[in-house]
Amino acid sequence: MQASRPLFIPVILGTTRQGRMSAHAAQLLVGEIGKRPSVDTELIDIAELPLTTRDAGESTKDADFSAKMNKADALVIVSPEYNHGYSGLLKHVLDSCLKEYIHKAVGIVGVSAGPFGGTRVIQNLLPVMRELGLVTIFWDVNFARVQNVFSADGKLLDETCLPRIDKFLKELLWMAKTLRQGREQIPLD
Ligand SMILES: Cc1cc2nc3c(=O)[nH]c(=O)nc-3n(C[C@H](O)[C@H](O)[C@H](O)COP(=O)(O)O)c2cc1C
């Protein structure tokens, strides 16, 4: 294992909606990941990706997004709950890669205006993660009634989410390190 190479754990902001509160959750996660030693992160905003909507799947692949997925040791996906599901554009972006994700950890952050903190969107994302070859961790982060957690300009109003984020990231980092070691040292056959 190359202990000297930092883990790379980007945060994917999974909505393009104007005024999206999920952006504040994603920024908080980027900040919390950035506090961890030997971990690099960055925000990947799906609204900024130049993917065509005139095609689907790997033929839409963006070289920069693909390179980041290749480099990643784990992903955090921040997804709002839209009619109990995820944004179609998030799925469109995720579908543009495949081999890039294999045997990498993923943690999901659900964001909702309602009281359930995106639990339904998280459940709906789990089979998608599996099919992409990602390995889900068993902790999530749930931002319920997100309008009470962040101000409109992104100030964190309620810090009770922080211990949960800490637990989530500890597990994600453990999985990221373990899977990196497996990818680098254990042959598939
Ligand atoms: C099309 C649409 C569907 C939504 N469906 C739900 C829902 O099923 N449950 C819920 O709690 N909130 C729902 N919401 C509210 C979002 O969860 C809320 O906007 C929240 O801030 C997270 O989304 P955002 O990042 O776009 O702001 C919906 C919002 C939109 C735009």
PDB file of C-alpha atoms and ligand atoms in Angstrom:
ATOM      1  CA  MET A   1       0.000   0.000   0.000  1.00  0.00           C
ATOM      2  CA  GLN A   2       1.328   3.445  -0.921  1.00  0.00           C
ATOM      3  CA  ALA A   3       0.920   4.983   2.525  1.00  0.00           C
ATOM      4  CA  SER A   4       2.358   8.296   1.382  1.00  0.00           C
ATOM      5  CA  ARG A   5      -0.341   8.937  -1.233  1.00  0.00           C
ATOM      6  CA  PRO A   6      -3.295  10.743   0.309  1.00  0.00           C
ATOM      7  CA  LEU A   7      -6.734   9.260  -0.130  1.00  0.00           C
ATOM      8  CA  PHE A   8      -8.847  11.145  -2.662  1.00  0.00           C
ATOM      9  CA  ILE A   9     -12.511  11.402  -1.679  1.00  0.00           C
ATOM     10  CA  PRO A  10     -14.492  13.835  -3.849  1.00  0.00           C
ATOM     11  CA  VAL A  11     -17.996  14.944  -2.938  1.00  0.00           C
ATOM     12  CA  ILE A  12     -20.568  14.793  -5.738  1.00  0.00           C
ATOM     13  CA  LEU A  13     -23.327  17.370  -5.489  1.00  0.00           C
ATOM     14  CA  GLY A  14     -26.230  15.509  -7.032  1.00  0.00           C
ATOM     15  CA  THR A  15     -28.651  18.180  -8.165  1.00  0.00           C
ATOM     16  CA  THR A  16     -28.744  21.100 -10.568  1.00  0.00           C
ATOM     17  CA  ARG A  17     -31.767  22.815  -8.981  1.00  0.00           C
ATOM     18  CA  GLN A  18     -31.561  26.602  -8.604  1.00  0.00           C
ATOM     19  CA  GLY A  19     -31.375  27.405  -4.882  1.00  0.00           C
ATOM     20  CA  ARG A  20     -30.444  23.830  -3.954  1.00  0.00           C
ATOM     21  CA  MET A  21     -29.912  23.388  -0.212  1.00  0.00           C
ATOM     22  CA  SER A  22     -27.912  20.239  -0.946  1.00  0.00           C
ATOM     23  CA  ALA A  23     -25.057  22.535  -1.988  1.00  0.00           C
ATOM     24  CA  HIS A  24     -24.654  23.598   1.652  1.00  0.00           C
ATOM     25  CA  ALA A  25     -24.585  19.984   2.817  1.00  0.00           C
ATOM     26  CA  ALA A  26     -21.996  19.164   0.151  1.00  0.00           C
ATOM     27  CA  GLN A  27     -19.805  22.100   1.186  1.00  0.00           C
ATOM     28  CA  LEU A  28     -20.005  21.005   4.823  1.00  0.00           C
ATOM     29  CA  LEU A  29     -18.874  17.503   3.849  1.00  0.00           C
ATOM     30  CA  VAL A  30     -15.982  18.898   1.792  1.00  0.00           C
ATOM     31  CA  GLY A  31     -14.924  20.934   4.831  1.00  0.00           C
ATOM     32  CA  GLU A  32     -15.157  18.011   7.229  1.00  0.00           C
ATOM     33  CA  ILE A  33     -13.271  15.649   4.887  1.00  0.00           C
ATOM     34  CA  GLY A  34     -10.634  18.331   4.392  1.00  0.00           C
ATOM     35  CA  LYS A  35      -9.912  18.330   8.146  1.00  0.00           C
ATOM     36  CA  ARG A  36      -8.793  14.698   8.001  1.00  0.00           C
ATOM     37  CA  PRO A  37      -5.060  14.140   7.656  1.00  0.00           C
ATOM     38  CA  SER A  38      -3.872  12.562   4.406  1.00  0.00           C
ATOM     39  CA  VAL A  39      -7.196  12.980   2.646  1.00  0.00           C
ATOM     40  CA  ASP A  40      -7.763  15.182  -0.385  1.00  0.00           C
ATOM     41  CA  THR A  41     -11.224  16.182  -1.487  1.00  0.00           C
ATOM     42  CA  GLU A  42     -13.057  18.487  -3.832  1.00  0.00           C
ATOM     43  CA  LEU A  43     -16.604  19.332  -4.746  1.00  0.00           C
ATOM     44  CA  ILE A  44     -17.863  17.921  -8.030  1.00  0.00           C
ATOM     45  CA  ASP A  45     -20.968  19.857  -8.994  1.00  0.00           C
ATOM     46  CA  ILE A  46     -22.949  17.925 -11.591  1.00  0.00           C
ATOM     47  CA  ALA A  47     -24.313  21.239 -12.882  1.00  0.00           C
ATOM     48  CA  GLU A  48     -20.798  22.104 -14.052  1.00  0.00           C
ATOM     49  CA  LEU A  49     -20.192  18.921 -16.040  1.00  0.00           C
ATOM     50  CA  PRO A  50     -20.405  19.266 -19.817  1.00  0.00           C
ATOM     51  CA  LEU A  51     -22.383  16.073 -20.377  1.00  0.00           C
ATOM     52  CA  THR A  52     -24.728  15.878 -23.310  1.00  0.00           C
ATOM     53  CA  THR A  53     -28.344  14.970 -22.668  1.00  0.00           C
ATOM     54  CA  ARG A  54     -28.611  13.701 -26.262  1.00  0.00           C
ATOM     55  CA  ASP A  55     -27.047  10.377 -25.358  1.00  0.00           C
ATOM     56  CA  ALA A  56     -26.626   8.191 -22.281  1.00  0.00           C
ATOM     57  CA  GLY A  57     -24.107   5.898 -20.647  1.00  0.00           C
ATOM     58  CA  GLU A  58     -20.401   5.675 -21.216  1.00  0.00           C
ATOM     59  CA  SER A  59     -20.561   7.381 -24.619  1.00  0.00           C
ATOM     60  CA  THR A  60     -21.272  10.623 -22.727  1.00  0.00           C
ATOM     61  CA  LYS A  61     -18.098  10.294 -20.639  1.00  0.00           C
ATOM     62  CA  ASP A  62     -16.348  13.549 -19.724  1.00  0.00           C
ATOM     63  CA  ALA A  63     -12.574  13.068 -19.566  1.00  0.00           C
ATOM     64  CA  ASP A  64     -12.114  15.208 -16.463  1.00  0.00           C
ATOM     65  CA  PHE A  65     -14.925  13.534 -14.498  1.00  0.00           C
ATOM     66  CA  SER A  66     -13.665  10.116 -15.566  1.00  0.00           C
ATOM     67  CA  ALA A  67     -10.136  10.991 -14.421  1.00  0.00           C
ATOM     68  CA  LYS A  68     -11.448  12.086 -11.031  1.00  0.00           C
ATOM     69  CA  MET A  69     -13.445   8.886 -10.638  1.00  0.00           C
ATOM     70  CA  ASN A  70     -10.336   6.901 -11.573  1.00  0.00           C
ATOM     71  CA  LYS A  71      -8.265   8.753  -9.008  1.00  0.00           C
ATOM     72  CA  ALA A  72     -10.904   8.518  -6.273  1.00  0.00           C
ATOM     73  CA  ASP A  73     -10.529   6.015  -3.453  1.00  0.00           C
ATOM     74  CA  ALA A  74     -14.065   6.685  -2.256  1.00  0.00           C
ATOM     75  CA  LEU A  75     -16.991   8.928  -3.112  1.00  0.00           C
ATOM     76  CA  VAL A  76     -19.469  10.906  -1.104  1.00  0.00           C
ATOM     77  CA  ILE A  77     -22.725  11.434  -2.977  1.00  0.00           C
ATOM     78  CA  VAL A  78     -24.954  14.215  -1.681  1.00  0.00           C
ATOM     79  CA  SER A  79     -28.439  13.650  -3.017  1.00  0.00           C
ATOM     80  CA  PRO A  80     -31.647  15.538  -2.389  1.00  0.00           C
ATOM     81  CA  GLU A  81     -34.861  13.559  -2.210  1.00  0.00           C
ATOM     82  CA  TYR A  82     -37.088  14.379  -5.179  1.00  0.00           C
ATOM     83  CA  ASN A  83     -40.396  12.487  -5.055  1.00  0.00           C
ATOM     84  CA  HIS A  84     -38.641   9.838  -2.976  1.00  0.00           C
ATOM     85  CA  GLY A  85     -36.012   9.378  -5.697  1.00  0.00           C
ATOM     86  CA  TYR A  86     -32.785  10.912  -6.947  1.00  0.00           C
ATOM     87  CA  SER A  87     -32.285  13.540  -9.612  1.00  0.00           C
ATOM     88  CA  GLY A  88     -32.300  12.056 -13.098  1.00  0.00           C
ATOM     89  CA  LEU A  89     -29.263  14.162 -13.900  1.00  0.00           C
ATOM     90  CA  LEU A  90     -27.315  12.599 -11.031  1.00  0.00           C
ATOM     91  CA  LYS A  91     -28.024   9.170 -12.499  1.00  0.00           C
ATOM     92  CA  HIS A  92     -27.101  10.434 -15.967  1.00  0.00           C
ATOM     93  CA  VAL A  93     -23.724  11.625 -14.669  1.00  0.00           C
ATOM     94  CA  LEU A  94     -23.043   8.435 -12.689  1.00  0.00           C
ATOM     95  CA  ASP A  95     -23.912   6.314 -15.728  1.00  0.00           C
ATOM     96  CA  SER A  96     -21.133   7.984 -17.745  1.00  0.00           C
ATOM     97  CA  CYS A  97     -18.501   5.876 -15.951  1.00  0.00           C
ATOM     98  CA  LEU A  98     -18.266   2.239 -14.904  1.00  0.00           C
ATOM     99  CA  LYS A  99     -14.830   0.659 -14.542  1.00  0.00           C
ATOM    100  CA  GLU A 100     -13.702   3.827 -12.749  1.00  0.00           C
ATOM    101  CA  TYR A 101     -15.878   2.930  -9.728  1.00  0.00           C
ATOM    102  CA  ILE A 102     -15.032  -0.723  -9.224  1.00  0.00           C
ATOM    103  CA  HIS A 103     -14.127  -1.744  -5.651  1.00  0.00           C
ATOM    104  CA  LYS A 104     -14.313   1.812  -4.313  1.00  0.00           C
ATOM    105  CA  ALA A 105     -16.234   2.899  -1.240  1.00  0.00           C
ATOM    106  CA  VAL A 106     -19.235   5.197  -1.354  1.00  0.00           C
ATOM    107  CA  GLY A 107     -21.122   7.011   1.371  1.00  0.00           C
ATOM    108  CA  ILE A 108     -24.464   8.669   0.725  1.00  0.00           C
ATOM    109  CA  VAL A 109     -25.792  11.883   2.214  1.00  0.00           C
ATOM    110  CA  GLY A 110     -29.553  12.382   1.924  1.00  0.00           C
ATOM    111  CA  VAL A 111     -31.103  15.855   1.971  1.00  0.00           C
ATOM    112  CA  SER A 112     -34.797  16.583   2.320  1.00  0.00           C
ATOM    113  CA  ALA A 113     -37.235  19.285   3.234  1.00  0.00           C
ATOM    114  CA  GLY A 114     -39.318  16.663   5.010  1.00  0.00           C
ATOM    115  CA  PRO A 115     -38.641  14.824   8.269  1.00  0.00           C
ATOM    116  CA  PHE A 116     -36.978  11.669   6.911  1.00  0.00           C
ATOM    117  CA  GLY A 117     -33.640  13.117   5.836  1.00  0.00           C
ATOM    118  CA  GLY A 118     -33.562  11.556   2.414  1.00  0.00           C
ATOM    119  CA  THR A 119     -33.811   7.986   3.719  1.00  0.00           C
ATOM    120  CA  ARG A 120     -35.976   7.019   0.747  1.00  0.00           C
ATOM    121  CA  VAL A 121     -33.603   8.420  -1.842  1.00  0.00           C
ATOM    122  CA  ILE A 122     -30.721   6.665  -0.116  1.00  0.00           C
ATOM    123  CA  GLN A 123     -32.565   3.334  -0.291  1.00  0.00           C
ATOM    124  CA  ASN A 124     -33.231   3.964  -3.975  1.00  0.00           C
ATOM    125  CA  LEU A 125     -29.576   4.735  -4.656  1.00  0.00           C
ATOM    126  CA  LEU A 126     -28.249   1.547  -3.017  1.00  0.00           C
ATOM    127  CA  PRO A 127     -29.006  -0.855  -5.913  1.00  0.00           C
ATOM    128  CA  VAL A 128     -27.546   1.669  -8.366  1.00  0.00           C
ATOM    129  CA  MET A 129     -24.320   1.841  -6.347  1.00  0.00           C
ATOM    130  CA  ARG A 130     -24.065  -1.939  -6.367  1.00  0.00           C
ATOM    131  CA  GLU A 131     -24.521  -2.155 -10.123  1.00  0.00           C
ATOM    132  CA  LEU A 132     -21.805   0.468 -10.636  1.00  0.00           C
ATOM    133  CA  GLY A 133     -19.356  -1.649  -8.632  1.00  0.00           C
ATOM    134  CA  LEU A 134     -19.206   0.750  -5.718  1.00  0.00           C
ATOM    135  CA  VAL A 135     -19.147  -0.599  -2.162  1.00  0.00           C
ATOM    136  CA  THR A 136     -21.636   1.103   0.126  1.00  0.00           C
ATOM    137  CA  ILE A 137     -20.835   1.799   3.746  1.00  0.00           C
ATOM    138  CA  PHE A 138     -23.401   1.130   6.464  1.00  0.00           C
ATOM    139  CA  TRP A 139     -23.624   4.668   7.801  1.00  0.00           C
ATOM    140  CA  ASP A 140     -25.440   7.488   6.015  1.00  0.00           C
ATOM    141  CA  VAL A 141     -25.838  11.165   6.818  1.00  0.00           C
ATOM    142  CA  ASN A 142     -29.394  12.504   6.812  1.00  0.00           C
ATOM    143  CA  PHE A 143     -30.257  16.179   6.618  1.00  0.00           C
ATOM    144  CA  ALA A 144     -33.939  16.296   7.543  1.00  0.00           C
ATOM    145  CA  ARG A 145     -35.805  19.617   7.337  1.00  0.00           C
ATOM    146  CA  VAL A 146     -32.640  20.969   5.751  1.00  0.00           C
ATOM    147  CA  GLN A 147     -34.105  24.477   5.693  1.00  0.00           C
ATOM    148  CA  ASN A 148     -33.639  24.449   9.495  1.00  0.00           C
ATOM    149  CA  VAL A 149     -30.104  23.077   9.359  1.00  0.00           C
ATOM    150  CA  PHE A 150     -28.615  25.705   7.034  1.00  0.00           C
ATOM    151  CA  SER A 151     -29.484  29.307   6.394  1.00  0.00           C
ATOM    152  CA  ALA A 152     -30.240  30.226   2.794  1.00  0.00           C
ATOM    153  CA  ASP A 153     -26.661  31.447   2.412  1.00  0.00           C
ATOM    154  CA  GLY A 154     -25.219  28.221   3.777  1.00  0.00           C
ATOM    155  CA  LYS A 155     -24.496  28.979   7.434  1.00  0.00           C
ATOM    156  CA  LEU A 156     -24.742  25.877   9.614  1.00  0.00           C
ATOM    157  CA  LEU A 157     -27.555  26.590  12.097  1.00  0.00           C
ATOM    158  CA  ASP A 158     -27.731  23.203  13.787  1.00  0.00           C
ATOM    159  CA  GLU A 159     -24.508  21.408  14.686  1.00  0.00           C
ATOM    160  CA  THR A 160     -26.149  18.189  15.836  1.00  0.00           C
ATOM    161  CA  CYS A 161     -25.255  16.666  12.453  1.00  0.00           C
ATOM    162  CA  LEU A 162     -21.512  16.868  13.183  1.00  0.00           C
ATOM    163  CA  PRO A 163     -21.098  13.720  15.346  1.00  0.00           C
ATOM    164  CA  ARG A 164     -22.946  11.712  12.718  1.00  0.00           C
ATOM    165  CA  ILE A 165     -20.716  13.101   9.968  1.00  0.00           C
ATOM    166  CA  ASP A 166     -17.685  12.146  12.054  1.00  0.00           C
ATOM    167  CA  LYS A 167     -18.920   8.560  12.423  1.00  0.00           C
ATOM    168  CA  PHE A 168     -19.789   8.388   8.711  1.00  0.00           C
ATOM    169  CA  LEU A 169     -16.351   9.645   7.665  1.00  0.00           C
ATOM    170  CA  LYS A 170     -14.487   7.302  10.024  1.00  0.00           C
ATOM    171  CA  GLU A 171     -16.236   4.363   8.420  1.00  0.00           C
ATOM    172  CA  LEU A 172     -15.778   5.731   4.899  1.00  0.00           C
ATOM    173  CA  LEU A 173     -12.047   6.253   5.421  1.00  0.00           C
ATOM    174  CA  TRP A 174     -11.634   2.752   6.829  1.00  0.00           C
ATOM    175  CA  MET A 175     -13.391   1.305   3.809  1.00  0.00           C
ATOM    176  CA  ALA A 176     -11.440   3.527   1.432  1.00  0.00           C
ATOM    177  CA  LYS A 177      -8.100   2.382   2.901  1.00  0.00           C
ATOM    178  CA  THR A 178      -9.125  -1.251   3.026  1.00  0.00           C
ATOM    179  CA  LEU A 179     -10.401  -1.300  -0.540  1.00  0.00           C
ATOM    180  CA  ARG A 180      -7.350   0.555  -1.829  1.00  0.00           C
ATOM    181  CA  GLN A 181      -5.151  -2.090  -0.253  1.00  0.00           C
ATOM    182  CA  GLY A 182      -7.300  -4.774  -1.854  1.00  0.00           C
ATOM    183  CA  ARG A 183      -7.212  -3.146  -5.303  1.00  0.00           C
ATOM    184  CA  GLU A 184      -3.455  -2.724  -5.139  1.00  0.00           C
ATOM    185  CA  GLN A 185      -2.432  -5.991  -3.526  1.00  0.00           C
ATOM    186  CA  ILE A 186      -5.029  -8.693  -4.009  1.00  0.00           C
ATOM    187  CA  PRO A 187      -5.543 -10.127  -7.487  1.00  0.00           C
ATOM    188  CA  LEU A 188      -9.134 -10.857  -8.476  1.00  0.00           C
ATOM    189  CA  ASP A 189      -8.505 -14.473  -9.471  1.00  0.00           C
TER     190      ASP A 189
HETATM  191  C1  LIG B   1     -39.149  17.813  -7.663  1.00  0.00           C
HETATM  192  C2  LIG B   1     -39.021  17.837  -6.177  1.00  0.00           C
HETATM  193  C3  LIG B   1     -39.487  16.767  -5.436  1.00  0.00           C
HETATM  194  C4  LIG B   1     -39.356  16.757  -4.042  1.00  0.00           C
HETATM  195  N1  LIG B   1     -39.736  15.650  -3.335  1.00  0.00           N
HETATM  196  C5  LIG B   1     -39.486  15.578  -2.014  1.00  0.00           C
HETATM  197  C6  LIG B   1     -39.750  14.388  -1.285  1.00  0.00           C
HETATM  198  O1  LIG B   1     -40.157  13.385  -1.825  1.00  0.00           O
HETATM  199  N2  LIG B   1     -39.522  14.382   0.053  1.00  0.00           N
HETATM  200  C7  LIG B   1     -39.007  15.487   0.700  1.00  0.00           C
HETATM  201  O2  LIG B   1     -38.794  15.424   1.906  1.00  0.00           O
HETATM  202  N3  LIG B   1     -38.736  16.632   0.031  1.00  0.00           N
HETATM  203  C8  LIG B   1     -38.943  16.684  -1.312  1.00  0.00           C
HETATM  204  N4  LIG B   1     -38.595  17.810  -2.025  1.00  0.00           N
HETATM  205  C9  LIG B   1     -37.984  18.927  -1.316  1.00  0.00           C
HETATM  206  C10 LIG B   1     -36.444  18.771  -1.309  1.00  0.00           C
HETATM  207  O3  LIG B   1     -36.097  17.687  -0.497  1.00  0.00           O
HETATM  208  C11 LIG B   1     -35.880  20.079  -0.799  1.00  0.00           C
HETATM  209  O4  LIG B   1     -35.844  20.974  -1.892  1.00  0.00           O
HETATM  210  C12 LIG B   1     -34.529  19.992  -0.129  1.00  0.00           C
HETATM  211  O5  LIG B   1     -34.070  21.298   0.094  1.00  0.00           O
HETATM  212  C13 LIG B   1     -33.441  19.227  -0.879  1.00  0.00           C
HETATM  213  O6  LIG B   1     -33.390  19.545  -2.248  1.00  0.00           O
HETATM  214  P1  LIG B   1     -32.482  20.752  -2.849  1.00  0.00           P
HETATM  215  O7  LIG B   1     -31.059  20.375  -2.700  1.00  0.00           O
HETATM  216  O8  LIG B   1     -32.914  20.828  -4.278  1.00  0.00           O
HETATM  217  O9  LIG B   1     -32.837  21.991  -2.087  1.00  0.00           O
HETATM  218  C14 LIG B   1     -38.748  17.855  -3.403  1.00  0.00           C
HETATM  219  C15 LIG B   1     -38.278  18.936  -4.166  1.00  0.00           C
HETATM  220  C16 LIG B   1     -38.391  18.926  -5.535  1.00  0.00           C
HETATM  221  C17 LIG B   1     -37.832  20.068  -6.328  1.00  0.00           C
END
